[in-house]
Structures are given as structure tokens and as C-alpha cells.
């Protein structure tokens, strides 16, 4: 199956610093990628849709200035958590789907391995 | 009302048991449906897609009832390795956006 690689898998940072997380589609082009976060024992919550060559679409309640998304190429999307605080500590995970006939519909999503962020 | 809602769990069952998970979704325009499995601290992995005609993959059977907006997953002859959180996932058709249920934790005991 398709492979999505996410890096880093784990990061610990100090409050106030910024952290960049990369999501790469290794063997396919992903014009759209999705970013989720997951709190312990909770489900994945969609944060934003990353669109290659255009602005990301953020879900309600997600601060776009806090979570900067850049999708500069067909294989790479990045999420930067700016001025991180302890409450930003979470599991962040990206996904991408292979487009079928020009738009994504019935295909499964392929997930990156996730990034566990701890802000101290 | 949550867009995708699952049995709260956790389910604790002995090896060999049959266990059923239920899921409902609110958006009648939803277009495709999946069950994913997530192990602790790992990314979700696709278990199976769910089709209106129902589909089976070994010990796993998935059903979809579009009229009732209801999805189910049946696991027969549970194994210890089936212990995980099972996520009901709906593709709303909005550019591939997936909506996840809160997950149902399954623990299979010897």
C-alpha cells in the first residue's frame, strides 16, 4: 500500500518554542493531506486540511496562527506548532489519500506514524 | 449530536468470544465507510472498508445500513492479538475528509 512518512516521531520542547512536523507521501502524490490530533484515550480530531499550493482549511476552533500548515509540494506538508504550551502536548498525525479520477472518494486514508509532542 | 458515534466500551472478552461493535453517523450524504484499528500509541490502520452488501474478511464481518445510518463490525473467535481500539470512520465526501468515531476499546483475555 501507499506509504506516508511523518517526522519526528517524538519531540520534547520548551514552552514558547515552535515545533515543525513533516508529513511526506513517499510513493504517490498527495494534493490533499489532513492533520489530526489525538488526546489520550480520545479519538482523532481533524484539525485542518492541507491543500498543495493554496491555504489550508482549518476546522472550527483550531487557531490557524497557532498551527501553521504549509503544503509546498505534492509530497510534503508541514505543521508548525508555534509558541507551544503544555496544553499543546498531544499526538499529532497526518494522513493522505490517493486521488481517484481527480478527487478523493472511496479510498482509504494512509496515515503517518504520528508525532508525540510534549511541551515542558 | 456527534457526527460519528460508537459504543463507549471498553469491551473485555475471553479468547474465542464473538464481539460486535456498533456505530452510527449523522450525515446522510456520507459516501464511504471504514473500520480502522489503532494499537496503543500507534497510527490507525485500515481493518476493512464497509459496503452496503456487507463484507467479510476472515473472522471479521462488516455491515452498513444506509437507511438507519448504522455500521457494525463483528469479530468471531477473538484472539489476544485483536486487543486494540476499533475506530468507525466515515468519509463525508468533502474532499476526502474523514470523520472518526471516538473508538471502542477491546481487550481479549486468555
mmCIF file of N, CA, C and O in Angstrom, chain A residues 1 16 18 20 22 27 35-36 38 41 46 62 66 71-72 82 89 91 109 112 118:
data_model
loop_
_atom_site.group_PDB
_atom_site.id
_atom_site.type_symbol
_atom_site.label_atom_id
_atom_site.label_comp_id
_atom_site.label_asym_id
_atom_site.label_seq_id
_atom_site.Cartn_x
_atom_site.Cartn_y
_atom_site.Cartn_z
ATOM 1 N N UNK A 1 0.818 -1.205 0.000
ATOM 2 C CA UNK A 1 0.000 0.000 0.000
ATOM 3 C C UNK A 1 0.850 1.253 0.000
ATOM 4 O O UNK A 1 2.069 1.205 0.114
ATOM 5 N N UNK A 16 7.000 27.984 24.638
ATOM 6 C CA UNK A 16 7.360 29.190 23.920
ATOM 7 C C UNK A 16 8.115 28.945 22.627
ATOM 8 O O UNK A 16 8.220 29.843 21.783
ATOM 9 N N UNK A 18 8.828 26.808 18.940
ATOM 10 C CA UNK A 18 7.999 26.294 17.848
ATOM 11 C C UNK A 18 8.523 24.936 17.407
ATOM 12 O O UNK A 18 9.730 24.680 17.463
ATOM 13 N N UNK A 20 8.220 21.971 14.276
ATOM 14 C CA UNK A 20 7.738 21.655 12.928
ATOM 15 C C UNK A 20 7.648 20.149 12.761
ATOM 16 O O UNK A 20 8.584 19.410 13.075
ATOM 17 N N UNK A 22 6.805 17.141 9.890
ATOM 18 C CA UNK A 22 6.735 16.916 8.439
ATOM 19 C C UNK A 22 5.933 15.663 8.121
ATOM 20 O O UNK A 22 6.016 14.656 8.822
ATOM 21 N N UNK A 27 5.384 7.409 -2.074
ATOM 22 C CA UNK A 27 5.263 6.765 -3.376
ATOM 23 C C UNK A 27 4.027 7.183 -4.148
ATOM 24 O O UNK A 27 3.591 6.496 -5.071
ATOM 25 N N UNK A 35 -4.452 16.857 8.805
ATOM 26 C CA UNK A 35 -3.757 16.849 10.085
ATOM 27 C C UNK A 35 -4.767 16.624 11.208
ATOM 28 O O UNK A 35 -5.804 17.295 11.281
ATOM 29 N N UNK A 36 -4.422 15.678 12.075
ATOM 30 C CA UNK A 36 -5.274 15.343 13.218
ATOM 31 C C UNK A 36 -4.472 15.473 14.504
ATOM 32 O O UNK A 36 -3.238 15.390 14.501
ATOM 33 N N UNK A 38 -4.714 13.868 18.641
ATOM 34 C CA UNK A 38 -5.398 12.868 19.450
ATOM 35 C C UNK A 38 -4.916 12.982 20.888
ATOM 36 O O UNK A 38 -3.715 12.875 21.161
ATOM 37 N N UNK A 41 -6.706 8.387 25.068
ATOM 38 C CA UNK A 41 -7.991 7.687 25.152
ATOM 39 C C UNK A 41 -9.123 8.454 24.466
ATOM 40 O O UNK A 41 -10.296 8.231 24.772
ATOM 41 N N UNK A 46 -9.941 16.056 13.585
ATOM 42 C CA UNK A 46 -9.395 16.733 12.415
ATOM 43 C C UNK A 46 -9.114 18.188 12.757
ATOM 44 O O UNK A 46 -9.980 18.901 13.257
ATOM 45 N N UNK A 62 -9.907 25.657 15.653
ATOM 46 C CA UNK A 62 -8.461 25.468 15.514
ATOM 47 C C UNK A 62 -7.835 26.785 15.060
ATOM 48 O O UNK A 62 -8.233 27.355 14.040
ATOM 49 N N UNK A 66 -1.747 29.591 15.222
ATOM 50 C CA UNK A 66 -1.076 28.734 16.196
ATOM 51 C C UNK A 66 -0.521 27.484 15.509
ATOM 52 O O UNK A 66 0.569 27.040 15.796
ATOM 53 N N UNK A 71 1.982 23.463 2.518
ATOM 54 C CA UNK A 71 1.933 22.292 1.625
ATOM 55 C C UNK A 71 2.526 22.738 0.295
ATOM 56 O O UNK A 71 1.815 22.961 -0.685
ATOM 57 N N UNK A 72 3.849 22.855 0.302
ATOM 58 C CA UNK A 72 4.531 23.490 -0.818
ATOM 59 C C UNK A 72 4.769 22.560 -1.996
ATOM 60 O O UNK A 72 5.040 23.031 -3.105
ATOM 61 N N UNK A 82 3.318 26.775 16.791
ATOM 62 C CA UNK A 82 4.053 27.983 17.178
ATOM 63 C C UNK A 82 3.831 28.303 18.650
ATOM 64 O O UNK A 82 2.750 28.057 19.198
ATOM 65 N N UNK A 89 0.563 19.694 24.146
ATOM 66 C CA UNK A 89 1.104 18.333 24.188
ATOM 67 C C UNK A 89 0.029 17.367 23.727
ATOM 68 O O UNK A 89 -1.079 17.358 24.264
ATOM 69 N N UNK A 91 -0.743 13.908 20.548
ATOM 70 C CA UNK A 91 -0.289 13.044 19.450
ATOM 71 C C UNK A 91 -0.824 13.674 18.166
ATOM 72 O O UNK A 91 -2.028 13.795 17.994
ATOM 73 N N UNK A 109 -7.525 6.054 3.818
ATOM 74 C CA UNK A 109 -6.515 7.048 4.141
ATOM 75 C C UNK A 109 -5.265 6.319 4.617
ATOM 76 O O UNK A 109 -5.345 5.301 5.297
ATOM 77 N N UNK A 112 0.514 8.743 8.556
ATOM 78 C CA UNK A 112 1.883 8.786 9.043
ATOM 79 C C UNK A 112 1.940 8.098 10.397
ATOM 80 O O UNK A 112 0.913 7.732 10.979
ATOM 81 N N UNK A 118 5.569 16.685 23.404
ATOM 82 C CA UNK A 118 5.492 17.010 24.828
ATOM 83 C C UNK A 118 6.107 18.385 25.020
ATOM 84 O O UNK A 118 7.270 18.603 24.653
#
